Short mmCIF file of C-alpha atoms in Angstrom, two decimals:
data_model
loop_
_atom_site.label_atom_id
_atom_site.label_comp_id
_atom_site.label_asym_id
_atom_site.label_seq_id
_atom_site.Cartn_x
_atom_site.Cartn_y
_atom_site.Cartn_z
CA MET A 2 106.07 105.43 132.92
CA ALA A 3 107.85 108.20 131.02
CA ILE A 4 109.30 107.56 127.56
CA ILE A 5 112.81 108.18 128.95
CA ASP A 6 112.35 105.17 131.27
CA LEU A 7 112.55 102.95 128.18
CA ALA A 8 116.21 103.94 127.99
CA ASN A 9 116.71 101.16 130.49
CA PRO A 10 117.42 97.99 128.43
CA THR A 11 115.80 95.73 131.06
CA ARG A 12 112.54 97.73 130.89
CA PHE A 13 112.77 97.73 127.09
CA MET A 14 113.12 93.92 127.07
CA THR A 15 110.12 93.50 129.41
CA LEU A 16 107.94 95.90 127.42
CA THR A 17 108.82 94.47 123.99
CA ASP A 18 108.29 90.93 125.30
CA ARG A 19 104.64 91.89 125.96
CA LEU A 20 104.28 94.12 122.90
CA LEU A 21 105.71 91.89 120.13
CA PRO A 22 102.87 89.29 119.89
CA TRP A 23 100.32 92.13 119.53
CA LEU A 24 102.53 93.94 117.04
CA TRP A 25 102.83 90.76 114.95
CA GLY A 26 99.03 90.35 115.01
CA VAL A 27 98.35 93.94 113.88
CA THR A 28 101.13 93.75 111.26
CA LEU A 29 99.73 90.59 109.66
CA LEU A 30 96.19 92.00 109.73
CA VAL A 31 97.03 95.38 108.16
CA LEU A 32 99.53 93.99 105.64
CA GLY A 33 97.13 91.18 104.71
CA CYS A 34 94.28 93.69 104.14
CA GLY A 35 96.56 95.98 102.10
CA LEU A 36 97.86 93.19 99.88
CA TYR A 37 94.34 91.81 99.38
CA LEU A 38 93.05 95.24 98.33
CA GLY A 39 96.08 95.82 96.11
CA LEU A 40 96.00 92.43 94.41
CA PHE A 41 92.28 91.70 94.14
CA VAL A 42 90.33 94.99 94.51
CA ALA A 43 92.44 97.79 93.00
CA PRO A 44 91.94 98.17 89.24
CA ALA A 45 94.61 97.86 86.57
CA ASP A 46 96.30 101.13 85.58
CA TYR A 47 95.35 102.59 82.20
CA GLN A 48 99.01 102.73 81.15
CA GLN A 49 100.82 100.15 83.29
CA GLY A 50 98.06 97.53 83.20
CA GLU A 51 98.32 94.86 85.91
CA THR A 52 102.02 95.64 86.39
CA VAL A 53 100.88 98.43 88.73
CA LYS A 54 100.39 95.67 91.34
CA ILE A 55 104.19 95.63 91.81
CA MET A 56 103.85 99.21 93.15
CA PHE A 57 101.99 97.96 96.25
CA ILE A 58 105.26 96.42 97.45
CA HIS A 59 107.84 98.55 95.62
CA VAL A 60 106.65 101.94 96.91
CA PRO A 61 106.37 100.94 100.63
CA ALA A 62 109.76 99.17 100.38
CA ALA A 63 111.37 102.30 98.89
CA TRP A 64 109.80 104.55 101.56
CA LEU A 65 110.99 102.22 104.33
CA ALA A 66 114.49 102.03 102.87
CA MET A 67 114.72 105.79 103.55
CA PHE A 68 112.70 105.64 106.78
CA GLY A 69 115.12 103.02 108.15
CA TYR A 70 118.12 105.20 107.42
CA GLY A 71 116.30 108.19 108.93
CA MET A 72 115.72 106.14 112.10
CA MET A 73 119.41 105.26 112.14
CA ALA A 74 120.36 108.94 111.75
CA ALA A 75 118.12 109.85 114.73
CA SER A 76 119.73 107.00 116.70
CA ALA A 77 123.19 108.24 115.70
CA LEU A 78 122.33 111.63 117.23
CA GLY A 79 121.16 109.80 120.35
CA THR A 80 124.50 107.97 120.51
CA LEU A 81 126.74 110.99 119.93
CA ILE A 82 124.85 113.71 121.84
CA TRP A 83 122.91 111.99 124.63
CA ARG A 84 124.85 108.70 124.90
CA HIS A 85 121.43 107.03 125.04
CA PRO A 86 121.98 103.36 125.99
CA LEU A 87 119.53 102.07 123.39
CA ALA A 88 120.36 104.48 120.55
CA ASP A 89 123.41 102.59 119.37
CA VAL A 90 121.54 99.27 119.77
CA ALA A 91 118.67 100.65 117.64
CA ALA A 92 120.99 101.85 114.87
CA LYS A 93 122.82 98.53 114.67
CA ALA A 94 119.60 96.47 114.76
CA THR A 95 117.84 98.59 112.13
CA ALA A 96 120.63 98.33 109.54
CA PRO A 97 119.99 94.73 108.31
CA VAL A 98 116.22 95.35 108.18
CA GLY A 99 116.78 98.59 106.26
CA ALA A 100 119.17 96.86 103.89
CA ALA A 101 116.58 94.13 103.25
CA PHE A 102 113.84 96.66 102.40
CA THR A 103 116.26 98.60 100.15
CA LEU A 104 117.14 95.39 98.31
CA MET A 105 113.41 94.68 97.99
CA ALA A 106 112.85 98.17 96.48
CA LEU A 107 115.73 97.68 94.02
CA ILE A 108 114.63 94.21 92.85
CA THR A 109 110.90 94.99 92.59
CA GLY A 110 111.74 98.25 90.79
CA SER A 111 113.86 96.29 88.33
CA LEU A 112 111.07 93.74 87.82
CA TRP A 113 108.67 96.62 87.11
CA GLY A 114 111.18 98.47 84.90
CA LYS A 115 111.79 95.65 82.44
CA PRO A 116 108.20 95.40 81.11
CA MET A 117 107.45 99.15 81.50
CA TRP A 118 110.71 100.87 80.49
CA GLY A 119 112.24 97.99 78.55
CA THR A 120 115.28 97.83 80.82
CA TRP A 121 116.19 96.13 84.10
CA TRP A 122 118.39 99.00 85.23
CA GLU A 123 119.21 102.59 84.33
CA TRP A 124 121.97 104.64 85.91
CA ASP A 125 119.64 107.55 86.62
CA ALA A 126 119.80 109.70 89.76
CA ARG A 127 117.00 108.00 91.74
CA MET A 128 118.10 104.42 91.14
CA THR A 129 121.80 105.16 91.60
CA SER A 130 121.20 107.04 94.88
CA VAL A 131 119.08 104.14 96.21
CA LEU A 132 121.84 101.70 95.21
CA ILE A 133 124.29 103.91 97.16
CA LEU A 134 121.89 103.75 100.15
CA PHE A 135 121.98 99.92 99.94
CA LEU A 136 125.79 99.94 99.80
CA MET A 137 125.90 102.30 102.81
CA TYR A 138 123.73 99.89 104.82
CA LEU A 139 126.11 97.03 103.92
CA GLY A 140 129.17 99.17 104.73
CA LEU A 141 127.79 100.03 108.17
CA ILE A 142 127.00 96.38 108.93
CA ALA A 143 130.58 95.46 107.91
CA LEU A 144 131.98 98.29 110.07
CA TRP A 145 130.09 97.20 113.20
CA ASN A 146 131.22 93.61 112.67
CA ALA A 147 134.84 94.70 112.21
CA ILE A 148 135.10 96.60 115.53
CA GLU A 149 135.30 94.40 118.63
CA ASP A 150 134.15 97.00 121.20
CA PRO A 151 130.42 97.77 120.59
CA ILE A 152 130.66 101.21 122.27
CA LYS A 153 133.57 102.29 120.06
CA GLY A 154 131.95 100.69 116.99
CA GLY A 155 128.70 102.50 117.83
CA ARG A 156 130.38 105.93 117.90
CA VAL A 157 132.32 105.37 114.67
CA GLY A 158 129.16 104.01 113.03
CA ALA A 159 127.12 107.00 114.27
CA VAL A 160 129.51 109.47 112.60
CA LEU A 161 129.36 107.50 109.35
CA ILE A 162 125.54 107.31 109.50
CA LEU A 163 125.28 111.10 109.89
CA VAL A 164 127.71 111.70 107.00
CA GLY A 165 125.72 109.24 104.85
CA SER A 166 122.38 110.87 105.71
CA VAL A 167 123.16 113.53 103.10
CA ASN A 168 122.03 110.86 100.62
CA LEU A 169 118.41 110.99 101.91
CA PRO A 170 117.48 114.40 100.42
CA ILE A 171 119.37 113.40 97.26
CA ILE A 172 117.14 110.31 96.91
CA LYS A 173 113.97 112.29 97.66
CA PHE A 174 114.64 115.24 95.35
CA SER A 175 116.68 113.44 92.66
CA VAL A 176 113.60 113.25 90.44
CA ASP A 177 113.18 117.04 90.69
CA TRP A 178 116.85 118.09 90.49
CA TRP A 179 117.83 115.91 87.53
CA ASN A 180 116.10 114.74 84.38
CA THR A 181 115.55 111.07 85.27
CA LEU A 182 113.66 108.10 83.88
CA HIS A 183 112.00 107.67 87.29
CA GLN A 184 108.64 109.44 87.63
CA PRO A 185 108.37 112.37 90.12
CA ALA A 186 106.56 112.09 93.48
CA SER A 187 102.90 111.18 93.04
CA VAL A 188 101.65 110.56 96.60
CA PHE A 189 103.22 113.17 98.93
CA ARG A 190 103.40 116.31 96.82
CA MET A 191 102.20 119.90 96.78
CA GLY A 192 98.66 119.96 95.39
CA GLY A 193 97.80 116.47 96.62
CA SER A 194 98.22 112.96 95.30
CA THR A 195 97.88 112.27 91.58
CA ILE A 196 96.86 108.65 92.23
CA ASP A 197 93.19 107.65 92.07
CA ALA A 198 91.63 106.73 95.44
CA SER A 199 90.99 103.16 94.22
CA MET A 200 94.76 102.62 94.13
CA LEU A 201 95.88 105.19 96.72
CA TYR A 202 94.11 103.64 99.73
CA PRO A 203 95.38 100.08 99.11
CA LEU A 204 98.86 101.58 98.66
CA LEU A 205 98.66 103.51 101.94
CA ILE A 206 97.35 100.46 103.82
CA CYS A 207 100.21 98.37 102.37
CA ALA A 208 102.63 101.12 103.47
CA ILE A 209 101.25 101.11 107.05
CA GLY A 210 101.46 97.28 107.15
CA ALA A 211 105.02 97.28 105.79
CA THR A 212 106.00 99.97 108.34
CA LEU A 213 104.62 97.82 111.16
CA LEU A 214 106.57 94.84 109.76
CA PHE A 215 109.73 96.97 109.64
CA LEU A 216 109.27 98.13 113.25
CA THR A 217 108.46 94.60 114.48
CA LEU A 218 111.58 93.12 112.85
CA SER A 219 113.69 96.02 114.16
CA LEU A 220 112.42 95.53 117.74
CA MET A 221 113.20 91.79 117.53
CA ALA A 222 116.70 92.57 116.24
CA MET A 223 117.16 95.14 119.05
CA ARG A 224 116.30 92.51 121.66
CA ASN A 225 118.94 90.22 120.12
CA GLU A 226 121.52 93.01 120.16
CA ILE A 227 120.87 93.74 123.86
CA LEU A 228 121.27 90.03 124.62
CA ARG A 229 124.52 89.92 122.58
CA ARG A 230 125.96 92.81 124.61
CA ARG A 231 124.92 91.21 127.90
CA ILE A 232 126.65 87.96 126.88
CA ARG A 233 129.80 89.89 125.91
CA ALA A 234 129.79 91.74 129.25
CA LEU A 235 129.32 88.49 131.20
CA ARG A 236 132.17 86.83 129.29
CA LEU A 237 134.46 89.77 130.09
CA VAL A 238 133.51 89.53 133.79
CA ALA A 239 134.04 85.75 133.73
CA ALA A 240 137.43 86.16 132.05
CA ALA A 241 138.49 88.73 134.70
CA THR A 242 137.31 86.59 137.64
CA PRO A 243 139.78 84.12 139.19
CA VAL A 244 138.82 80.44 138.74
CA GLY A 245 136.62 79.16 141.61
CA VAL A 246 135.17 82.60 142.42
CA SER A 247 131.59 83.26 141.28
CA ALA A 248 131.19 86.15 138.79
CA MET B 6 94.41 83.78 88.32
CA ILE B 7 97.76 83.99 86.49
CA GLU B 8 96.01 84.81 83.18
CA ALA B 9 94.19 87.66 84.97
CA LEU B 10 97.57 89.28 85.66
CA GLY B 11 98.08 89.84 81.96
CA PRO B 12 101.16 89.43 79.77
CA HIS B 13 103.54 90.50 82.58
CA ALA B 14 102.29 88.00 85.16
CA GLY B 15 105.78 86.52 85.54
CA PHE B 16 107.23 89.89 86.59
CA ILE B 17 104.40 90.54 89.07
CA LEU B 18 104.64 87.08 90.65
CA ALA B 19 108.45 87.28 90.77
CA ALA B 20 108.27 90.66 92.54
CA TYR B 21 105.95 89.27 95.25
CA ALA B 22 107.93 86.03 95.57
CA VAL B 23 111.28 87.82 95.96
CA SER B 24 109.79 90.24 98.51
CA ALA B 25 108.34 87.36 100.56
CA LEU B 26 111.68 85.52 100.37
CA ILE B 27 113.63 88.58 101.57
CA VAL B 28 111.26 89.09 104.54
CA LEU B 29 111.40 85.38 105.43
CA VAL B 30 115.23 85.32 105.26
CA VAL B 31 115.48 88.37 107.57
CA LEU B 32 112.87 86.94 109.97
CA GLY B 33 114.58 83.52 109.97
CA TRP B 34 117.97 85.11 110.63
CA ILE B 35 116.59 87.20 113.55
CA LEU B 36 114.80 84.17 115.08
CA LEU B 37 117.87 81.91 114.73
CA ASP B 38 120.15 84.61 116.15
CA GLY B 39 117.77 84.97 119.12
CA VAL B 40 117.71 81.22 119.77
CA LEU B 41 121.53 80.99 119.67
CA LEU B 42 121.97 84.03 121.94
CA ARG B 43 119.46 82.75 124.52
CA ARG B 44 121.27 79.39 124.51
CA GLN B 45 124.61 81.13 125.14
CA MET B 46 123.02 83.12 127.99
CA ARG B 47 121.61 79.96 129.58
CA ASP B 48 125.04 78.27 129.31
CA LEU B 49 126.69 81.20 131.09
CA GLU B 50 124.02 81.21 133.82
CA ALA B 51 124.41 77.45 134.26
CA ARG B 52 128.12 78.09 134.95
CA GLY B 53 127.13 80.58 137.68
CA ILE B 54 128.00 83.63 135.59
CA ARG B 55 125.06 86.00 136.08
CA ARG B 56 124.29 89.67 135.73
CA ARG B 57 124.32 91.70 138.96
CA SER B 58 120.54 92.23 138.78
CA ALA B 59 119.99 88.48 138.31
CA ARG B 60 122.27 87.70 141.27
CA LYS B 61 120.38 90.22 143.46
CA ALA B 62 117.03 88.72 142.43
CA ALA B 63 118.29 85.19 143.17
CA ALA B 64 119.65 86.31 146.59
CA LYS B 65 116.37 88.03 147.45
CA ALA B 66 114.42 84.90 146.50
CA SER B 67 116.63 82.70 148.69
CA ASP B 68 116.27 85.19 151.64
CA VAL B 69 112.48 85.04 151.32
CA LYS B 70 112.63 81.23 151.21
CA ALA B 71 114.88 81.11 154.30
CA ALA B 72 112.61 83.51 156.25
CA SER B 73 109.54 81.42 155.52
#
């Protein structure tokens, strides 16, 4: 079966029905291993002490906040250029999951910032741009809920997603472009990671586990969105059918 | 265990607790939404309102039954 065949919502539902139990199993296994290594095996940082343990959830959450919006931007292109039947569904289903991971990044960052920086919040470029990302997620969810027709809502949402995607490079490079309180990139950078392997591997395993969790939740939400559209279509058919005649 | 987390144990535990809560709320919302949607779909099907593919499948099944 070619990848393009998954564009058929019925095939997508059948495939994800089989895939989701396995995906849940792998997610729990990888995330469980990552959190165990992060909490019980990785050493305390020489500067941050045990507070570094917050990084094993904060960093993956922050990466996935951007990854989720990136997925939505790719879906928006699929909606506007190829009119892919699942692209709009994917964008709409990913938004609440992305918003949740962005909120997680903001709260865990704040809980790390208070003991380390002495403040819960600072209006610096990185934190402000991530807060804007969170507000964009909420704005898109509100927009989709405000427009009755999902096709029309999908196209309007897709345009807004692409306009908002300008925020992604701002988030990524904010620590380089401006003088911020937030530390610069320490994992994916020219010259290699600055993190010791004893902390880097648990962090990467946590990131893989959190990514699997993100994808699993997004696939579940996509299945719901397909079902919601089918119900809407059936109701429209039922409303247009004279009483006593089967739809 | 909590003492081993040092003087900032409260912040570390709060970070993990809030993260778990956020994931559980999203998961609970998705599961509940799915249950409600499947119930609505079943109600529509019980009223004879079906998708074309479901009607074709039902017709094919009844043809096979009649032939046998």
